[in-house]
Amino acid sequence: GAVVSQHPSRVICKSGTSVKIECRSLDFQATTMFWYRQFPKQSLMLMATSNEGSKATYEQGVEKDKFLINHASLTLSTLTVTSAHPEDSSFYICSARGGGGLSSYNEQFFGPGTRLTVL
Amino acid sequence: DQQVKQNSPSLSVQEGRISILNCDYTNSMFDYFLWYKKYPAEGPTFLISISSIKDKNEDGRFTVFLNKSAKHLSLHIVPSQPGDSAVYFCAASSGVSGSARQLTFGSGTQLTVLP
């Protein structure tokens, strides 16, 4: 099946710093990548949708200047949490979807997630 | 307003028996449904999906049933195994223009299979 990786898996940072999380599709070209956030014992909440080479589309309530998304290539998307605060502490998960081949257009394949802790 | 609902936060089943996880949705534009399995501190793993043109899809021990009139779907796991213990998320998407086939997730059901 399609493999999606995320790096780092865990990060602890001080309040006010910025953190970059990478999401890579390893064996297929991801035309679209999604970023989710999950709070403990809650569902995955979609933050934004990014298409390669274009600006990300953010969900209502998600600050685009705080959560910067770059999808510069068909295999890499990055999420940068700028000026992180303790309330940004969460589990961030990316998913990728290709245009066909290994990845059905209807299916998303998820990365393992990144646990962010802001002190 | 939750468009995808999993009303049972947890379910315990004896090993070898059937596990039935339920999911309800409200958006009639949803036309594709998926089930994901998730372990703590890991990303969801795709299990099985079903298009709205079907009412059943089977893959090994996993079967998904769709009742469009009731806006209800269920995942059956038989026989259940201890390794199936995880959180199961139901997700739905629509082909509405501009939707980018985004997934809307339910809140999840923790399945525990007892040995």
mmCIF file of C-alpha atoms in Angstrom:
data_model
loop_
_atom_site.group_PDB
_atom_site.id
_atom_site.type_symbol
_atom_site.label_atom_id
_atom_site.label_comp_id
_atom_site.label_asym_id
_atom_site.label_seq_id
_atom_site.Cartn_x
_atom_site.Cartn_y
_atom_site.Cartn_z
ATOM 1 C CA GLY A 1 0.000 0.000 0.000
ATOM 2 C CA ALA A 2 0.892 3.666 -0.172
ATOM 3 C CA VAL A 3 3.317 4.855 2.509
ATOM 4 C CA VAL A 4 3.338 8.303 4.065
ATOM 5 C CA SER A 5 6.024 9.403 6.497
ATOM 6 C CA GLN A 6 6.151 12.302 8.930
ATOM 7 C CA HIS A 7 9.100 13.920 10.600
ATOM 8 C CA PRO A 8 9.672 14.489 13.431
ATOM 9 C CA SER A 9 7.521 12.005 15.312
ATOM 10 C CA ARG A 10 7.794 14.017 18.503
ATOM 11 C CA VAL A 11 8.912 17.550 19.245
ATOM 12 C CA ILE A 12 9.089 19.644 22.380
ATOM 13 C CA CYS A 13 9.660 23.362 22.012
ATOM 14 C CA LYS A 14 9.525 26.553 23.997
ATOM 15 C CA SER A 15 6.667 28.978 23.692
ATOM 16 C CA GLY A 16 7.258 31.529 20.947
ATOM 17 C CA THR A 17 9.384 29.321 18.720
ATOM 18 C CA SER A 18 8.420 27.901 15.338
ATOM 19 C CA VAL A 19 8.236 24.213 14.506
ATOM 20 C CA LYS A 20 8.273 22.618 11.053
ATOM 21 C CA ILE A 21 6.691 19.233 10.399
ATOM 22 C CA GLU A 22 7.370 17.355 7.167
ATOM 23 C CA CYS A 23 5.022 14.973 5.413
ATOM 24 C CA ARG A 24 6.300 12.778 2.577
ATOM 25 C CA SER A 25 4.611 10.303 0.276
ATOM 26 C CA LEU A 26 7.251 7.619 -0.232
ATOM 27 C CA ASP A 27 5.974 5.503 -3.106
ATOM 28 C CA PHE A 28 3.453 7.637 -4.933
ATOM 29 C CA GLN A 29 2.943 11.193 -6.073
ATOM 30 C CA ALA A 30 0.528 13.049 -3.831
ATOM 31 C CA THR A 31 -1.410 15.650 -5.742
ATOM 32 C CA THR A 32 -3.254 16.578 -2.575
ATOM 33 C CA MET A 33 -2.166 16.494 1.044
ATOM 34 C CA PHE A 34 -4.257 17.152 4.112
ATOM 35 C CA TRP A 35 -3.266 18.280 7.575
ATOM 36 C CA TYR A 36 -5.257 17.200 10.622
ATOM 37 C CA ARG A 37 -5.090 17.861 14.294
ATOM 38 C CA GLN A 38 -6.262 15.472 16.988
ATOM 39 C CA PHE A 39 -6.858 16.300 20.620
ATOM 40 C CA PRO A 40 -6.883 13.484 23.186
ATOM 41 C CA LYS A 41 -9.835 11.131 22.769
ATOM 42 C CA GLN A 42 -11.300 13.262 20.004
ATOM 43 C CA SER A 43 -11.711 12.880 16.291
ATOM 44 C CA LEU A 44 -9.359 14.089 13.609
ATOM 45 C CA MET A 45 -10.123 17.677 12.693
ATOM 46 C CA LEU A 46 -9.144 18.817 9.219
ATOM 47 C CA MET A 47 -6.992 21.938 9.332
ATOM 48 C CA ALA A 48 -6.168 22.512 5.699
ATOM 49 C CA THR A 49 -5.971 21.008 2.236
ATOM 50 C CA SER A 50 -2.953 21.615 0.048
ATOM 51 C CA ASN A 51 -2.480 20.926 -3.629
ATOM 52 C CA GLU A 52 0.977 20.774 -5.127
ATOM 53 C CA GLY A 53 2.085 24.145 -6.413
ATOM 54 C CA SER A 54 -0.854 26.150 -5.092
ATOM 55 C CA LYS A 55 -1.925 27.826 -1.878
ATOM 56 C CA ALA A 56 -3.470 25.747 0.857
ATOM 57 C CA THR A 57 -7.164 25.971 1.644
ATOM 58 C CA TYR A 58 -7.746 26.387 5.347
ATOM 59 C CA GLU A 59 -10.777 25.263 7.309
ATOM 60 C CA GLN A 60 -12.833 27.781 9.199
ATOM 61 C CA GLY A 61 -11.190 28.804 12.433
ATOM 62 C CA VAL A 62 -7.667 27.783 11.409
ATOM 63 C CA GLU A 63 -5.254 30.722 11.241
ATOM 64 C CA LYS A 64 -3.311 30.544 7.997
ATOM 65 C CA ASP A 65 -0.618 32.892 9.289
ATOM 66 C CA LYS A 66 -0.029 30.673 12.274
ATOM 67 C CA PHE A 67 -0.096 27.330 10.466
ATOM 68 C CA LEU A 68 1.956 27.808 7.320
ATOM 69 C CA ILE A 69 1.606 25.054 4.749
ATOM 70 C CA ASN A 70 3.885 24.518 1.798
ATOM 71 C CA HIS A 71 3.354 21.798 -0.809
ATOM 72 C CA ALA A 72 6.300 22.447 -3.079
ATOM 73 C CA SER A 73 6.563 19.025 -4.660
ATOM 74 C CA LEU A 74 4.391 15.997 -5.368
ATOM 75 C CA THR A 75 5.999 14.100 -2.493
ATOM 76 C CA LEU A 76 6.487 16.719 0.206
ATOM 77 C CA SER A 77 4.273 19.032 2.224
ATOM 78 C CA THR A 78 5.350 20.957 5.304
ATOM 79 C CA LEU A 79 3.379 22.461 8.171
ATOM 80 C CA THR A 80 5.069 25.194 10.180
ATOM 81 C CA VAL A 81 3.533 26.159 13.489
ATOM 82 C CA THR A 82 4.716 29.725 13.994
ATOM 83 C CA SER A 83 5.139 31.367 17.391
ATOM 84 C CA ALA A 84 3.902 28.233 19.093
ATOM 85 C CA HIS A 85 1.948 28.467 22.339
ATOM 86 C CA PRO A 86 0.998 25.754 24.856
ATOM 87 C CA GLU A 87 -2.509 25.582 23.403
ATOM 88 C CA ASP A 88 -0.960 24.462 20.099
ATOM 89 C CA SER A 89 0.192 21.271 21.795
ATOM 90 C CA SER A 90 -1.526 18.462 19.954
ATOM 91 C CA PHE A 91 -1.091 15.472 17.673
ATOM 92 C CA TYR A 92 -0.691 16.602 14.064
ATOM 93 C CA ILE A 93 -1.319 14.106 11.289
ATOM 94 C CA CYS A 94 -0.921 14.481 7.561
ATOM 95 C CA SER A 95 -2.480 12.425 4.821
ATOM 96 C CA ALA A 96 -1.809 12.169 1.129
ATOM 97 C CA ARG A 97 -3.898 11.319 -1.879
ATOM 98 C CA GLY A 98 -2.702 10.643 -5.377
ATOM 99 C CA GLY A 99 -4.427 10.911 -8.709
ATOM 100 C CA GLY A 100 -4.466 7.190 -9.343
ATOM 101 C CA GLY A 101 -2.154 4.203 -9.430
ATOM 102 C CA LEU A 102 -1.214 3.153 -5.912
ATOM 103 C CA SER A 103 -3.560 5.631 -4.305
ATOM 104 C CA SER A 104 -7.212 5.707 -5.177
ATOM 105 C CA TYR A 105 -8.602 9.177 -5.597
ATOM 106 C CA ASN A 106 -11.105 8.455 -2.887
ATOM 107 C CA GLU A 107 -8.666 7.216 -0.305
ATOM 108 C CA GLN A 108 -6.254 9.068 1.889
ATOM 109 C CA PHE A 109 -3.160 7.469 3.356
ATOM 110 C CA PHE A 110 -2.012 8.816 6.671
ATOM 111 C CA GLY A 111 1.353 9.525 8.161
ATOM 112 C CA PRO A 112 2.209 8.286 11.661
ATOM 113 C CA GLY A 113 1.636 11.699 13.220
ATOM 114 C CA THR A 114 3.725 14.227 15.129
ATOM 115 C CA ARG A 115 3.262 14.878 18.820
ATOM 116 C CA LEU A 116 3.936 18.572 19.494
ATOM 117 C CA THR A 117 4.403 19.769 23.050
ATOM 118 C CA VAL A 118 4.866 23.482 23.637
ATOM 119 C CA LEU A 119 6.254 24.400 27.042
ATOM 120 C CA ASP B 1 -22.871 20.067 13.890
ATOM 121 C CA GLN B 2 -21.423 16.586 13.568
ATOM 122 C CA GLN B 3 -22.060 15.242 10.091
ATOM 123 C CA VAL B 4 -20.598 11.834 10.922
ATOM 124 C CA LYS B 5 -21.471 10.267 14.235
ATOM 125 C CA GLN B 6 -20.220 7.227 16.067
ATOM 126 C CA ASN B 7 -22.466 7.026 19.072
ATOM 127 C CA SER B 8 -20.627 4.241 20.867
ATOM 128 C CA PRO B 9 -17.327 5.473 22.282
ATOM 129 C CA SER B 10 -16.321 1.940 23.242
ATOM 130 C CA LEU B 11 -17.118 -1.698 22.521
ATOM 131 C CA SER B 12 -15.835 -4.898 24.125
ATOM 132 C CA VAL B 13 -16.079 -8.238 22.361
ATOM 133 C CA GLN B 14 -14.857 -11.732 23.137
ATOM 134 C CA GLU B 15 -12.162 -13.152 20.857
ATOM 135 C CA GLY B 16 -13.681 -15.147 18.013
ATOM 136 C CA ARG B 17 -17.030 -13.365 18.150
ATOM 137 C CA ILE B 18 -18.306 -10.703 15.790
ATOM 138 C CA SER B 19 -17.580 -7.018 16.338
ATOM 139 C CA ILE B 20 -20.097 -4.565 14.924
ATOM 140 C CA LEU B 21 -19.196 -0.898 14.806
ATOM 141 C CA ASN B 22 -21.826 1.598 13.781
ATOM 142 C CA CYS B 23 -21.749 4.975 12.106
ATOM 143 C CA ASP B 24 -24.485 7.455 11.156
ATOM 144 C CA TYR B 25 -24.260 10.450 8.872
ATOM 145 C CA THR B 26 -26.465 13.414 8.121
ATOM 146 C CA ASN B 27 -25.079 14.851 4.882
ATOM 147 C CA SER B 28 -26.900 13.290 1.939
ATOM 148 C CA MET B 29 -24.132 14.487 -0.388
ATOM 149 C CA PHE B 30 -21.679 11.960 1.042
ATOM 150 C CA ASP B 31 -21.059 9.296 -1.577
ATOM 151 C CA TYR B 32 -17.990 7.481 -0.320
ATOM 152 C CA PHE B 33 -17.368 6.003 3.090
ATOM 153 C CA LEU B 34 -14.240 4.640 4.702
ATOM 154 C CA TRP B 35 -13.211 2.916 7.896
ATOM 155 C CA TYR B 36 -9.844 3.552 9.496
ATOM 156 C CA LYS B 37 -8.144 1.835 12.396
ATOM 157 C CA LYS B 38 -5.914 3.811 14.710
ATOM 158 C CA TYR B 39 -3.484 2.862 17.445
ATOM 159 C CA PRO B 40 -2.370 5.450 20.033
ATOM 160 C CA ALA B 41 0.293 7.873 18.783
ATOM 161 C CA GLU B 42 0.017 6.533 15.242
ATOM 162 C CA GLY B 43 -1.749 7.726 12.119
ATOM 163 C CA PRO B 44 -4.974 6.033 10.979
ATOM 164 C CA THR B 45 -4.661 2.961 8.781
ATOM 165 C CA PHE B 46 -7.131 2.462 5.970
ATOM 166 C CA LEU B 47 -9.255 -0.662 6.396
ATOM 167 C CA ILE B 48 -12.088 -0.779 3.940
ATOM 168 C CA SER B 49 -14.326 1.532 1.962
ATOM 169 C CA ILE B 50 -17.634 1.543 0.166
ATOM 170 C CA SER B 51 -19.165 3.640 -2.557
ATOM 171 C CA SER B 52 -22.753 4.813 -2.224
ATOM 172 C CA ILE B 53 -23.709 2.755 -5.266
ATOM 173 C CA LYS B 54 -23.123 -0.397 -3.248
ATOM 174 C CA ASP B 55 -24.651 -1.709 -0.056
ATOM 175 C CA LYS B 56 -21.939 -4.138 0.936
ATOM 176 C CA ASN B 57 -18.206 -4.543 0.536
ATOM 177 C CA GLU B 58 -16.195 -7.407 1.933
ATOM 178 C CA ASP B 59 -12.465 -7.825 2.455
ATOM 179 C CA GLY B 60 -11.351 -10.835 4.439
ATOM 180 C CA ARG B 61 -12.620 -10.556 7.995
ATOM 181 C CA PHE B 62 -13.970 -7.049 7.384
ATOM 182 C CA THR B 63 -17.336 -6.252 5.853
ATOM 183 C CA VAL B 64 -18.901 -2.828 5.544
ATOM 184 C CA PHE B 65 -22.648 -2.436 5.086
ATOM 185 C CA LEU B 66 -24.285 0.750 3.854
ATOM 186 C CA ASN B 67 -27.952 1.644 4.328
ATOM 187 C CA LYS B 68 -28.433 4.856 2.402
ATOM 188 C CA SER B 69 -32.079 5.343 3.320
ATOM 189 C CA ALA B 70 -31.157 5.241 6.992
ATOM 190 C CA LYS B 71 -27.869 7.094 6.448
ATOM 191 C CA HIS B 72 -26.168 4.366 8.392
ATOM 192 C CA LEU B 73 -23.152 2.190 7.879
ATOM 193 C CA SER B 74 -21.560 -0.520 9.915
ATOM 194 C CA LEU B 75 -18.295 -2.402 10.027
ATOM 195 C CA HIS B 76 -18.373 -6.086 10.873
ATOM 196 C CA ILE B 77 -15.244 -7.889 11.978
ATOM 197 C CA VAL B 78 -15.479 -11.636 12.199
ATOM 198 C CA PRO B 79 -13.862 -13.438 13.845
ATOM 199 C CA SER B 80 -12.536 -10.732 16.164
ATOM 200 C CA GLN B 81 -8.926 -11.038 17.266
ATOM 201 C CA PRO B 82 -7.050 -9.355 20.146
ATOM 202 C CA GLY B 83 -4.913 -7.514 17.572
ATOM 203 C CA ASP B 84 -8.060 -5.791 16.340
ATOM 204 C CA SER B 85 -8.185 -3.782 19.566
ATOM 205 C CA ALA B 86 -7.851 -0.155 18.465
ATOM 206 C CA VAL B 87 -9.898 2.959 17.808
ATOM 207 C CA TYR B 88 -12.001 2.696 14.663
ATOM 208 C CA PHE B 89 -12.958 5.837 12.788
ATOM 209 C CA CYS B 90 -15.721 6.106 10.254
ATOM 210 C CA ALA B 91 -15.149 8.745 7.557
ATOM 211 C CA ALA B 92 -17.172 10.107 4.681
ATOM 212 C CA SER B 93 -16.530 12.241 1.637
ATOM 213 C CA SER B 94 -18.514 13.826 -1.153
ATOM 214 C CA GLY B 95 -17.792 14.588 -4.758
ATOM 215 C CA VAL B 96 -19.344 18.029 -4.543
ATOM 216 C CA SER B 97 -17.372 20.468 -6.654
ATOM 217 C CA GLY B 98 -14.661 22.150 -4.657
ATOM 218 C CA SER B 99 -14.778 19.633 -1.845
ATOM 219 C CA ALA B 100 -11.385 18.157 -2.793
ATOM 220 C CA ARG B 101 -12.753 14.855 -1.533
ATOM 221 C CA GLN B 102 -12.050 15.889 2.037
ATOM 222 C CA LEU B 103 -12.818 13.373 4.717
ATOM 223 C CA THR B 104 -15.181 14.070 7.577
ATOM 224 C CA PHE B 105 -14.463 11.810 10.513
ATOM 225 C CA GLY B 106 -16.623 10.435 13.265
ATOM 226 C CA SER B 107 -15.443 10.598 16.855
ATOM 227 C CA GLY B 108 -14.217 7.002 16.891
ATOM 228 C CA THR B 109 -15.071 3.800 18.736
ATOM 229 C CA GLN B 110 -12.543 2.068 20.960
ATOM 230 C CA LEU B 111 -12.786 -1.664 20.259
ATOM 231 C CA THR B 112 -11.363 -4.037 22.834
ATOM 232 C CA VAL B 113 -11.200 -7.712 21.934
ATOM 233 C CA LEU B 114 -10.863 -9.829 25.035
ATOM 234 C CA PRO B 115 -8.830 -13.055 24.858
#
